[in-house]
PDB file of C-alpha atoms and ligand atoms in Angstrom:
ATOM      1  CA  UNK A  29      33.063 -12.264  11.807  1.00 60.00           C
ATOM      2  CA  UNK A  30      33.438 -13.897   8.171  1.00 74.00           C
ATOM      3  CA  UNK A  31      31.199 -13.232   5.389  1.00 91.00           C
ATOM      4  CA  UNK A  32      27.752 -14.117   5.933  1.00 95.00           C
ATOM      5  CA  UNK A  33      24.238 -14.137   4.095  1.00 98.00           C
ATOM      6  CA  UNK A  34      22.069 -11.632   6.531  1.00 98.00           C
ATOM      7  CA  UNK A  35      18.353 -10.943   6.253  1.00 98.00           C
ATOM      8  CA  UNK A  36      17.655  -8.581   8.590  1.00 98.00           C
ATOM      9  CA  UNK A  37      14.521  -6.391   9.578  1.00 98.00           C
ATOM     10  CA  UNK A  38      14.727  -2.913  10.366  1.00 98.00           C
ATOM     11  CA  UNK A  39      10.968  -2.720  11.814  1.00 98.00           C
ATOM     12  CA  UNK A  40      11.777   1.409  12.345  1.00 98.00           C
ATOM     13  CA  UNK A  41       8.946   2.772  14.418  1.00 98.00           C
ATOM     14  CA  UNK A  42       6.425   0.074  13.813  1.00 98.00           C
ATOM     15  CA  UNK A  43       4.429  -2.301  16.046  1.00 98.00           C
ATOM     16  CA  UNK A  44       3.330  -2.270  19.587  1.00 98.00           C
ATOM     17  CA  UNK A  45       4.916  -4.356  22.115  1.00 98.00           C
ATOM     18  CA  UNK A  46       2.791  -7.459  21.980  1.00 98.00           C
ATOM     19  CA  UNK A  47       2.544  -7.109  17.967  1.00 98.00           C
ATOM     20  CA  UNK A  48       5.990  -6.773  17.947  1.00 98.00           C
ATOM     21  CA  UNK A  49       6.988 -10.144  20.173  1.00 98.00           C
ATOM     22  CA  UNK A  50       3.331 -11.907  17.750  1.00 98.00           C
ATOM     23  CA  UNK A  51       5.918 -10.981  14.840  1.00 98.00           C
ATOM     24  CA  UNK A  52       9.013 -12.175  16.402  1.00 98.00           C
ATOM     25  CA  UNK A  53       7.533 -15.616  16.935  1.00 98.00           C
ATOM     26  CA  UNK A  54       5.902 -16.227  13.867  1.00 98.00           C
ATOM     27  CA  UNK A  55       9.667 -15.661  12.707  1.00 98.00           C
ATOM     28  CA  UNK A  56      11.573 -18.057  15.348  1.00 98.00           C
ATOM     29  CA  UNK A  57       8.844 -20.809  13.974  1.00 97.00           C
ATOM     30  CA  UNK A  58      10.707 -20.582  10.788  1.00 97.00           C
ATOM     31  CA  UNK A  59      13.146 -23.098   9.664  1.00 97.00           C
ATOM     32  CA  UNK A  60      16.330 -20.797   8.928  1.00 97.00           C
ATOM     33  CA  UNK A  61      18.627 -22.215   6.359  1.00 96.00           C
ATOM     34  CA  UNK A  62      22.162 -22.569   8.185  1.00 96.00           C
ATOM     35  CA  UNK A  63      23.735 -20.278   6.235  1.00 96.00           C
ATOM     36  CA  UNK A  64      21.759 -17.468   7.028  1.00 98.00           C
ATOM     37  CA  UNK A  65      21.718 -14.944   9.719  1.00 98.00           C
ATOM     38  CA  UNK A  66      18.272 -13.161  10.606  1.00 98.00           C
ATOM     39  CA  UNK A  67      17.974 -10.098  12.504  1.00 98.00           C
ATOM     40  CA  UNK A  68      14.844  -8.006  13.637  1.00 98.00           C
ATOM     41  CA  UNK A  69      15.590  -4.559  14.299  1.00 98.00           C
ATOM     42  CA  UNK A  70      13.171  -3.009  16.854  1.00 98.00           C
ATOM     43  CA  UNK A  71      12.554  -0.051  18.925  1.00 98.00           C
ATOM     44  CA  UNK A  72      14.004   0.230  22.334  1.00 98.00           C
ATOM     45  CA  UNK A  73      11.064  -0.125  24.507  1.00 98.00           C
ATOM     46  CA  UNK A  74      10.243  -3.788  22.454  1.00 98.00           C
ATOM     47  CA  UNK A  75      13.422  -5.052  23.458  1.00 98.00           C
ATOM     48  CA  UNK A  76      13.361  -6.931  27.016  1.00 98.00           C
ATOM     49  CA  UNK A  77      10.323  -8.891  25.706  1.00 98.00           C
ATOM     50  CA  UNK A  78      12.288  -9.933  22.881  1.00 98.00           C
ATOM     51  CA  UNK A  79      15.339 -10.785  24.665  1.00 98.00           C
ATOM     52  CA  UNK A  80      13.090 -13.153  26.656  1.00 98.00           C
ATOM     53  CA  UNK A  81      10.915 -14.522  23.459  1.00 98.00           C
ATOM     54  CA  UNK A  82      14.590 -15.059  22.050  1.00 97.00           C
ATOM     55  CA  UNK A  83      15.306 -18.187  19.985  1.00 97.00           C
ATOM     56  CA  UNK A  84      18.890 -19.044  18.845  1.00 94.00           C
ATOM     57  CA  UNK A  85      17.602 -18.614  14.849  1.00 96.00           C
ATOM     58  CA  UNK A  86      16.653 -14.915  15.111  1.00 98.00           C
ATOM     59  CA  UNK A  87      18.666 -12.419  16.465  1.00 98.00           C
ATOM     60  CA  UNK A  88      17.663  -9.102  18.035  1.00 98.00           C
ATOM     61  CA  UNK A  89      18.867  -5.627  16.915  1.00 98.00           C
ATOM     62  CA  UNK A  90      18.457  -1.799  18.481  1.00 98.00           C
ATOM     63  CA  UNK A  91      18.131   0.546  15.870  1.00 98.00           C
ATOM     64  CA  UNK A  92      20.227   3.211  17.849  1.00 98.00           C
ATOM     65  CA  UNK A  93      22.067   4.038  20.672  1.00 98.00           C
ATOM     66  CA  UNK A  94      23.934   6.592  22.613  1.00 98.00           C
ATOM     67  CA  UNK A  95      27.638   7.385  22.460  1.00 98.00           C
ATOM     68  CA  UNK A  96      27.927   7.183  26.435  1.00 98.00           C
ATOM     69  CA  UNK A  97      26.975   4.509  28.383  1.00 98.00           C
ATOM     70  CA  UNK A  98      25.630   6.515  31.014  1.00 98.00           C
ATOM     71  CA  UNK A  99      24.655  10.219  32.164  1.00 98.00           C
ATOM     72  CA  UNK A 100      22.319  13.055  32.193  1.00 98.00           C
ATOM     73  CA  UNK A 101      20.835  12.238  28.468  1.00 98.00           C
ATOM     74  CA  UNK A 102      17.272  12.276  29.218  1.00 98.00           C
ATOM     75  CA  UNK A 103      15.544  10.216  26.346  1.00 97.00           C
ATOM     76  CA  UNK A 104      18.471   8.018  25.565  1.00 98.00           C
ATOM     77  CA  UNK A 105      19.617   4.629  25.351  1.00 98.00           C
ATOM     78  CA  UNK A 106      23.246   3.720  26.098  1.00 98.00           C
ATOM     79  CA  UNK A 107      25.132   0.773  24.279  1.00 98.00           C
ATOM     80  CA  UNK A 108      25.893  -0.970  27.833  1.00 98.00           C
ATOM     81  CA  UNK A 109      22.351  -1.173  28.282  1.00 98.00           C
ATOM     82  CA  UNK A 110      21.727  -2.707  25.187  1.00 98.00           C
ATOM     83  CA  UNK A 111      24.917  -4.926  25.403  1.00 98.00           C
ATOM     84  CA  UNK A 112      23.539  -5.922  29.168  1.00 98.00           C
ATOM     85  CA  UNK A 113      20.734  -7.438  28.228  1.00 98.00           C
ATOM     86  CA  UNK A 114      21.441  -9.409  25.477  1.00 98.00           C
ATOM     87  CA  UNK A 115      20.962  -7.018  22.885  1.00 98.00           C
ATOM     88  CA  UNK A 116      22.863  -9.000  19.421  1.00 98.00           C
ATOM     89  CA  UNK A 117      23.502  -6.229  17.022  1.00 98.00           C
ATOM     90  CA  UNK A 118      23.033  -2.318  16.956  1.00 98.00           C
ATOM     91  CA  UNK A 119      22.012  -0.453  13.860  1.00 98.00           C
ATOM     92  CA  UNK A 120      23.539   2.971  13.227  1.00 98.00           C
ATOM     93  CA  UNK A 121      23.800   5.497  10.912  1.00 98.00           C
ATOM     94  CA  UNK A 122      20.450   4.786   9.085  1.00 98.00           C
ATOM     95  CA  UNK A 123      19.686   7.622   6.667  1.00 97.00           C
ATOM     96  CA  UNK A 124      16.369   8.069   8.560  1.00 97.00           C
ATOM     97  CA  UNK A 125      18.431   8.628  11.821  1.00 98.00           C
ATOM     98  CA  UNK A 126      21.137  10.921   9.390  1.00 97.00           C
ATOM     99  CA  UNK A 127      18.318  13.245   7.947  1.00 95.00           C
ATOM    100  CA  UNK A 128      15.591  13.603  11.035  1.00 96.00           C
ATOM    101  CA  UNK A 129      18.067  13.491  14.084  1.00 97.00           C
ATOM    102  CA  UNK A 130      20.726  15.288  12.283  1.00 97.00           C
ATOM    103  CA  UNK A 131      23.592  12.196  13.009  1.00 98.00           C
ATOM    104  CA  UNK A 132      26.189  12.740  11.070  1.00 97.00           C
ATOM    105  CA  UNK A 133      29.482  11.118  10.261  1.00 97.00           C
ATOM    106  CA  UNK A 134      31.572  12.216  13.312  1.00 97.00           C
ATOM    107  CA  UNK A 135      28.164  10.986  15.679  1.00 98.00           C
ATOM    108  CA  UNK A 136      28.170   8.087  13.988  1.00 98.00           C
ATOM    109  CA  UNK A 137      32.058   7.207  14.583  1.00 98.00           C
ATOM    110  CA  UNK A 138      31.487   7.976  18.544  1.00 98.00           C
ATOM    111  CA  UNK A 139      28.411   5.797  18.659  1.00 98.00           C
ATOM    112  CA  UNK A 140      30.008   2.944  16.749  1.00 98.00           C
ATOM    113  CA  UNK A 141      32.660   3.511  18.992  1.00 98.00           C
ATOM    114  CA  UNK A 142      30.720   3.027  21.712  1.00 98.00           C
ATOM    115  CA  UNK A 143      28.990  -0.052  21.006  1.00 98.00           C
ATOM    116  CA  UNK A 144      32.479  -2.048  19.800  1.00 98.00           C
ATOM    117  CA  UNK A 145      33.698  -1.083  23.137  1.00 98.00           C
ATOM    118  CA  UNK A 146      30.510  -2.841  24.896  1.00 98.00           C
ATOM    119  CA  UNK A 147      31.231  -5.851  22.600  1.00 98.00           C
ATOM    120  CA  UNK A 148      27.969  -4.598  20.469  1.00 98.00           C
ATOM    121  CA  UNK A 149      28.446  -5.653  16.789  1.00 98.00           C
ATOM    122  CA  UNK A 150      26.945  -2.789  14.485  1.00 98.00           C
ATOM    123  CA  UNK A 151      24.843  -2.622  11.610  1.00 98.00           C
ATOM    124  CA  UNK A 152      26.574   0.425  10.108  1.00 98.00           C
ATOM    125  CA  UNK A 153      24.053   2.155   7.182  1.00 98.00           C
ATOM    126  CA  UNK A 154      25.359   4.242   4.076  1.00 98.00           C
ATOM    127  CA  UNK A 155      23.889   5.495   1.341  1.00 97.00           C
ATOM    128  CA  UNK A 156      22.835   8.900  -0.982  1.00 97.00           C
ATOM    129  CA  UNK A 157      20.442  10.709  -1.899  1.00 95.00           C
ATOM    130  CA  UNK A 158      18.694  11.214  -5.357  1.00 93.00           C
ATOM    131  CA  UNK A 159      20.371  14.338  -5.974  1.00 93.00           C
ATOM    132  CA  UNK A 160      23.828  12.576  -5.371  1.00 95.00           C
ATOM    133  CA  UNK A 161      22.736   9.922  -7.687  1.00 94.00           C
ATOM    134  CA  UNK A 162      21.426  12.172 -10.159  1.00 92.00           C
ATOM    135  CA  UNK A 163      25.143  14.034  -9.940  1.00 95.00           C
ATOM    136  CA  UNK A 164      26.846  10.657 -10.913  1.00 96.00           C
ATOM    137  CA  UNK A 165      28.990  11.120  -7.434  1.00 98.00           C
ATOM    138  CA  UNK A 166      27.334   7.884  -5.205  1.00 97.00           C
ATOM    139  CA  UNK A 167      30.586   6.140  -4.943  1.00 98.00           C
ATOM    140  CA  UNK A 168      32.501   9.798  -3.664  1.00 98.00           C
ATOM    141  CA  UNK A 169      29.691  10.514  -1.543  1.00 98.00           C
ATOM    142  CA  UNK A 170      29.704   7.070   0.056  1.00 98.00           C
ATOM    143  CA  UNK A 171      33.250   6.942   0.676  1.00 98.00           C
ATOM    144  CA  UNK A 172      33.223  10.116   2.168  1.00 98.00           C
ATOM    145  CA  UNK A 173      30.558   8.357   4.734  1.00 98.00           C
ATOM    146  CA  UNK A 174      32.851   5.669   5.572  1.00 98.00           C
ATOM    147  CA  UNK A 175      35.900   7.192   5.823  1.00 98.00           C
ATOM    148  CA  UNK A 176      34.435   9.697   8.142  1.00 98.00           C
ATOM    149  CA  UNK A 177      32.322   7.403  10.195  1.00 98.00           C
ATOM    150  CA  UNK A 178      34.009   3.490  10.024  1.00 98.00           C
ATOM    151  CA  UNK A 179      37.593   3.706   8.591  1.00 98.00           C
ATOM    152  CA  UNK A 180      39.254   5.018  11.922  1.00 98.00           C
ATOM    153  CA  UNK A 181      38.444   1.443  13.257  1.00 98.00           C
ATOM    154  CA  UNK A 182      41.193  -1.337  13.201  1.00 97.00           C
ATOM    155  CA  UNK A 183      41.090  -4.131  11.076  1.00 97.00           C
ATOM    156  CA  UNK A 184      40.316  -6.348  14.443  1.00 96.00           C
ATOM    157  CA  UNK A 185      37.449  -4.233  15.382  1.00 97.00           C
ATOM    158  CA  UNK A 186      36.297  -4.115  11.568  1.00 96.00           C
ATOM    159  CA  UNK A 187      35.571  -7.768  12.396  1.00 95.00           C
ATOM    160  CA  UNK A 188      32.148  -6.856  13.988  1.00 97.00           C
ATOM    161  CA  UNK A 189      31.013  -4.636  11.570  1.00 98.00           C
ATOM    162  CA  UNK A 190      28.780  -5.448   8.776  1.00 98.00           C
ATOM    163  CA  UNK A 191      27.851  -2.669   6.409  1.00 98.00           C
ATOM    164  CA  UNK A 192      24.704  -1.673   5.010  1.00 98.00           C
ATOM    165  CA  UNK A 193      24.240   0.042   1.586  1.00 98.00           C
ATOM    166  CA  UNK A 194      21.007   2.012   1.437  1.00 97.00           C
ATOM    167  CA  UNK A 195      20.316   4.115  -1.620  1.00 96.00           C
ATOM    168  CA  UNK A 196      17.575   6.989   0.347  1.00 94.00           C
ATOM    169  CA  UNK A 197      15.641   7.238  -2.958  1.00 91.00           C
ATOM    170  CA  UNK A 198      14.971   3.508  -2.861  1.00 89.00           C
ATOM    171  CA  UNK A 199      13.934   3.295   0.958  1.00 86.00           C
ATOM    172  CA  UNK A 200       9.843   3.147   1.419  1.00 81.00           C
ATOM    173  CA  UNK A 201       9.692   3.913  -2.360  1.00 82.00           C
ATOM    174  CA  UNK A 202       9.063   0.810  -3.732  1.00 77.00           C
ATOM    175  CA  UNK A 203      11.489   1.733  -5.759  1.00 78.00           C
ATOM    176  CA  UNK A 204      14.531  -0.802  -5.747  1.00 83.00           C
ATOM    177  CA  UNK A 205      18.211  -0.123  -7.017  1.00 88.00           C
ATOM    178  CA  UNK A 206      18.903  -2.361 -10.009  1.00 92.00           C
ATOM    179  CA  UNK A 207      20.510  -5.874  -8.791  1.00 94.00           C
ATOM    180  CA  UNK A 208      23.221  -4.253 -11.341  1.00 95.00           C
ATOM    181  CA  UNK A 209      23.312  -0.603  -9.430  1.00 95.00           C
ATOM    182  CA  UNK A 210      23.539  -2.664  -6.347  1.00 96.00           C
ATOM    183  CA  UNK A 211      26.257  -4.536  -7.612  1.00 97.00           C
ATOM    184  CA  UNK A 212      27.968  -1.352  -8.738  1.00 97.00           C
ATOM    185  CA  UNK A 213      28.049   0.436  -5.214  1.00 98.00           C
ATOM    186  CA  UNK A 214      28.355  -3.285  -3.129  1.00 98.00           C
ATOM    187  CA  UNK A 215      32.028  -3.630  -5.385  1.00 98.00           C
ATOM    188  CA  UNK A 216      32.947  -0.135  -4.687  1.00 98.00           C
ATOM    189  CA  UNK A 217      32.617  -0.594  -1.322  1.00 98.00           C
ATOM    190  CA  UNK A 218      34.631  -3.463  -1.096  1.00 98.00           C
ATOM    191  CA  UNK A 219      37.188  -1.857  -3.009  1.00 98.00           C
ATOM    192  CA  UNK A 220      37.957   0.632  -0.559  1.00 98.00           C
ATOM    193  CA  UNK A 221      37.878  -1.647   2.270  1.00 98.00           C
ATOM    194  CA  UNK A 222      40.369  -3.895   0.111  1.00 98.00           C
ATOM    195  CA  UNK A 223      42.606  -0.370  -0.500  1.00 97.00           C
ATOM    196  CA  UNK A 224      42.498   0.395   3.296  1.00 97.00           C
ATOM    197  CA  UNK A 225      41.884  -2.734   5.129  1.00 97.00           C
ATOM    198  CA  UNK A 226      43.604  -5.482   2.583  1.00 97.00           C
ATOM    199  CA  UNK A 227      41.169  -7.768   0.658  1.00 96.00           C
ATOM    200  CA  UNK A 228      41.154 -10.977   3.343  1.00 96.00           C
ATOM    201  CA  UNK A 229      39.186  -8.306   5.672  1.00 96.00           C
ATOM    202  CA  UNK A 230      37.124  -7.078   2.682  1.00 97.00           C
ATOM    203  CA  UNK A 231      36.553 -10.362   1.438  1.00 97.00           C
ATOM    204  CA  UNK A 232      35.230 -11.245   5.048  1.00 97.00           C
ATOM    205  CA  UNK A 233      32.474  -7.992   5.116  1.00 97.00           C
ATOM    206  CA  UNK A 234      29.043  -8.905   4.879  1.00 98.00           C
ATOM    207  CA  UNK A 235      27.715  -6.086   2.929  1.00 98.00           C
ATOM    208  CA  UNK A 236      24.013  -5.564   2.789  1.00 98.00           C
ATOM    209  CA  UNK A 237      21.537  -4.038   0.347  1.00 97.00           C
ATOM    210  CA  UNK A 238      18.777  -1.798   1.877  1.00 96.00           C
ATOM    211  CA  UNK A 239      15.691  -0.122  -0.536  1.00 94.00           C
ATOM    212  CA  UNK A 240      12.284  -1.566  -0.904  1.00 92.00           C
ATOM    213  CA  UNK A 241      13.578  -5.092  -0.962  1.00 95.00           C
ATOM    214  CA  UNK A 242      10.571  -7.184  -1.637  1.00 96.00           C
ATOM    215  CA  UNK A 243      10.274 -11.192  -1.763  1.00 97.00           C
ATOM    216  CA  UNK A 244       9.760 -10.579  -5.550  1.00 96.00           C
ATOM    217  CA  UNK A 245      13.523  -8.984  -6.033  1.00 95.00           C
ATOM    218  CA  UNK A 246      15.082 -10.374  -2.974  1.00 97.00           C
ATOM    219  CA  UNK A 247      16.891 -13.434  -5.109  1.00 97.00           C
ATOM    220  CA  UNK A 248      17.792 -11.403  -7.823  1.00 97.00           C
ATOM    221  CA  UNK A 249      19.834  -8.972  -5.653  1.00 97.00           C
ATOM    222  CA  UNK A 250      21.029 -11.301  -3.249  1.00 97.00           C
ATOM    223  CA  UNK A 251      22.268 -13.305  -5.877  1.00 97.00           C
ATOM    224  CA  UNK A 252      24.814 -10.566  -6.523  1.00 97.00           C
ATOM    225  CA  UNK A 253      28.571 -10.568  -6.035  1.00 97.00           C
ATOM    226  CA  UNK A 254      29.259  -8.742  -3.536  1.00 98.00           C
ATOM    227  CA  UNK A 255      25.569  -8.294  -2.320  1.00 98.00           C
ATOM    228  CA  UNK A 256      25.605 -10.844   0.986  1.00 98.00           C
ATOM    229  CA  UNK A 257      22.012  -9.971   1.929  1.00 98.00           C
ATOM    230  CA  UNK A 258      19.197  -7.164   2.937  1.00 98.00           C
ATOM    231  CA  UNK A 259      18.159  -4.573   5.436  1.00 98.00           C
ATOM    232  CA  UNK A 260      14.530  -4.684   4.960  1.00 98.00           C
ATOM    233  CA  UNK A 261      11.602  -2.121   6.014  1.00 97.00           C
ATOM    234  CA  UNK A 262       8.469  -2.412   5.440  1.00 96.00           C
ATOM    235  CA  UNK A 263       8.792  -6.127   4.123  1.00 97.00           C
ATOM    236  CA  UNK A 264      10.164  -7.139   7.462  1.00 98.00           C
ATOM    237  CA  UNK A 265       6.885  -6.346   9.141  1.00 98.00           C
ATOM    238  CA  UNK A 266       4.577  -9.439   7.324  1.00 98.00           C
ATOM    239  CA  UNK A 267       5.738 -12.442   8.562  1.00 98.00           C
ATOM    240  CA  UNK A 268       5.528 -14.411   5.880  1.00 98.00           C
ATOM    241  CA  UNK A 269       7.094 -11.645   3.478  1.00 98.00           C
ATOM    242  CA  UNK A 270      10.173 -11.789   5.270  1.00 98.00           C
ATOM    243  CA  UNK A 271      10.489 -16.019   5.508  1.00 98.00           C
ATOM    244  CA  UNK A 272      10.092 -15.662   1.794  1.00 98.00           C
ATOM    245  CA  UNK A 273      13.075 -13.386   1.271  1.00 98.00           C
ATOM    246  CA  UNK A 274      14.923 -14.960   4.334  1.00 98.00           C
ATOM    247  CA  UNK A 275      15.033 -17.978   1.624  1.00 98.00           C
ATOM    248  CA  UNK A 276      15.922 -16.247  -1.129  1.00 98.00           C
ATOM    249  CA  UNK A 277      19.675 -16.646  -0.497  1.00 97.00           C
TER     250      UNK A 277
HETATM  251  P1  PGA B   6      12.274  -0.372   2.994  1.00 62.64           P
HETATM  252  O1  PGA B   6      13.265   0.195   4.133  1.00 62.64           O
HETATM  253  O2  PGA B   6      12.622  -1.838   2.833  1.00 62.64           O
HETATM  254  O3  PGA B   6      10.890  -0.161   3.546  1.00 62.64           O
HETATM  255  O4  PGA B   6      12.548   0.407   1.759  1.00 62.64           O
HETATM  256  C1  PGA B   6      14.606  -0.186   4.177  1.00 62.64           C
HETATM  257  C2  PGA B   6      15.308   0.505   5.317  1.00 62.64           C
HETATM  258  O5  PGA B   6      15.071   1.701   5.551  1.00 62.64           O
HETATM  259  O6  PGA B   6      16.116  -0.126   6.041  1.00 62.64           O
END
């Protein structure tokens, strides 16, 4: 897919059902500018109602999903399943899912995998820690992510990845990278897509910023280089917070 401005809401484990679908269209109601992509990211068990709620301006999300697409996996949710009904986009690899479900890198690279091969494009989540920040080595340690977990893929199936960059020690915090620290990481990362993919397909990533992103910062980090939009927590769960930054392109 070419480069495009994406707002999308990672609601995590948040809402019931009907809140969930109340949320959803209070969204669709919006008028999205054209040259933005919204996506709500919502549990599993939220996801047929919003598949049928669905309007062509906001597009649905899992936040996870198996690496087979069927078998004795009691508890889990396969990427054929999601692809099946309608699902739009799959995130993986968020640091939440990394830390407290122990996913790491070589997971992540079956799972994305996976949902390529069920035609699922994949919200694919990087980022460090504050001890890796503190050490100075974010851009090593994020490499190391993507080469392990992204960089086996072809430059074809590259096409329906988009990447988010979430610093952990900004997520929930309320504390937000600088639009300049952003900018930092966001060029790094297309760097090494440029070195191993050639710059047309690393001109064409959407690369998204992830970490407290607020209405009141949204512009200023959007407004980036290579910053093409935001993964968004607990903003993404207030209607009217996320309209605000879905205009802040
Ligand atoms: P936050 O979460 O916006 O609440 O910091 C971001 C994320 O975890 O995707």
């Amino acid at each position: 897919m070419a480069r495009k401005n994406i707002a999308a809401g990672n609601w995590k484990m948040n809402t019931t059902v009907s809140e969930g679908v109340d949320l959803y269209n209070s969204l669709a109601e919006h008028n999205v500018p054209s040259d933005v992509t919204v996506i709500v990211g919502a549990p599993f068990i939220h996801l047929t109602s919003l598949i049928a709620a669905k309007k062509d301006n906001i597009k649905v999300a899992a936040q996870n999903c198996h690496y087979e697409n069927s078998g004795a996996y009691t508890g889990e949710t396969s990427p054929s399943m999601l692809a099946d009904l309608g699902v739009d986009y799959v995130i993986l690899g968020h640091s939440e899912r990394r830390e407290y479900f122990n996913e790491g890198n070589a997971l992540l690279a079956k799972k994305l995998n996976a949902a390529l091969a069920n035609g699922l494009p994949v919200i694919f989540c990087c980022g460090e820690s504050l001890d890796i920040r503190k050490a100075g080595t974010q851009n090593e340690y994020v490499t190391k992510q993507l080469e392990e977990g992204l960089f086996h893929l072809d430059v074809s199936q590259l096409q329906d990845v988009v990447i988010a960059y979430e610093p952990i020690w900004a997520i929930g915090t309320g504390e937000t990278a600088s639009p300049e620290q952003a900018q930092d990481m966001h060029a790094h990362i297309r760097s090494i897509l440029v070195d191993k993919y050639g710059s047309n397909a690393a001109e064409e990533m959407s690369i998204l910023y992830g970490g407290s992103v607020k209405p009141t910062n949204a512009k200023e980090i959007f407004g980036q280089k290579d910053v093409d939009g935001g993964l968004v927590g607990g903003a993404s769960l207030k209607a009217d917070m996320f309209k605000e930054i879905i205009d802040s392109f």
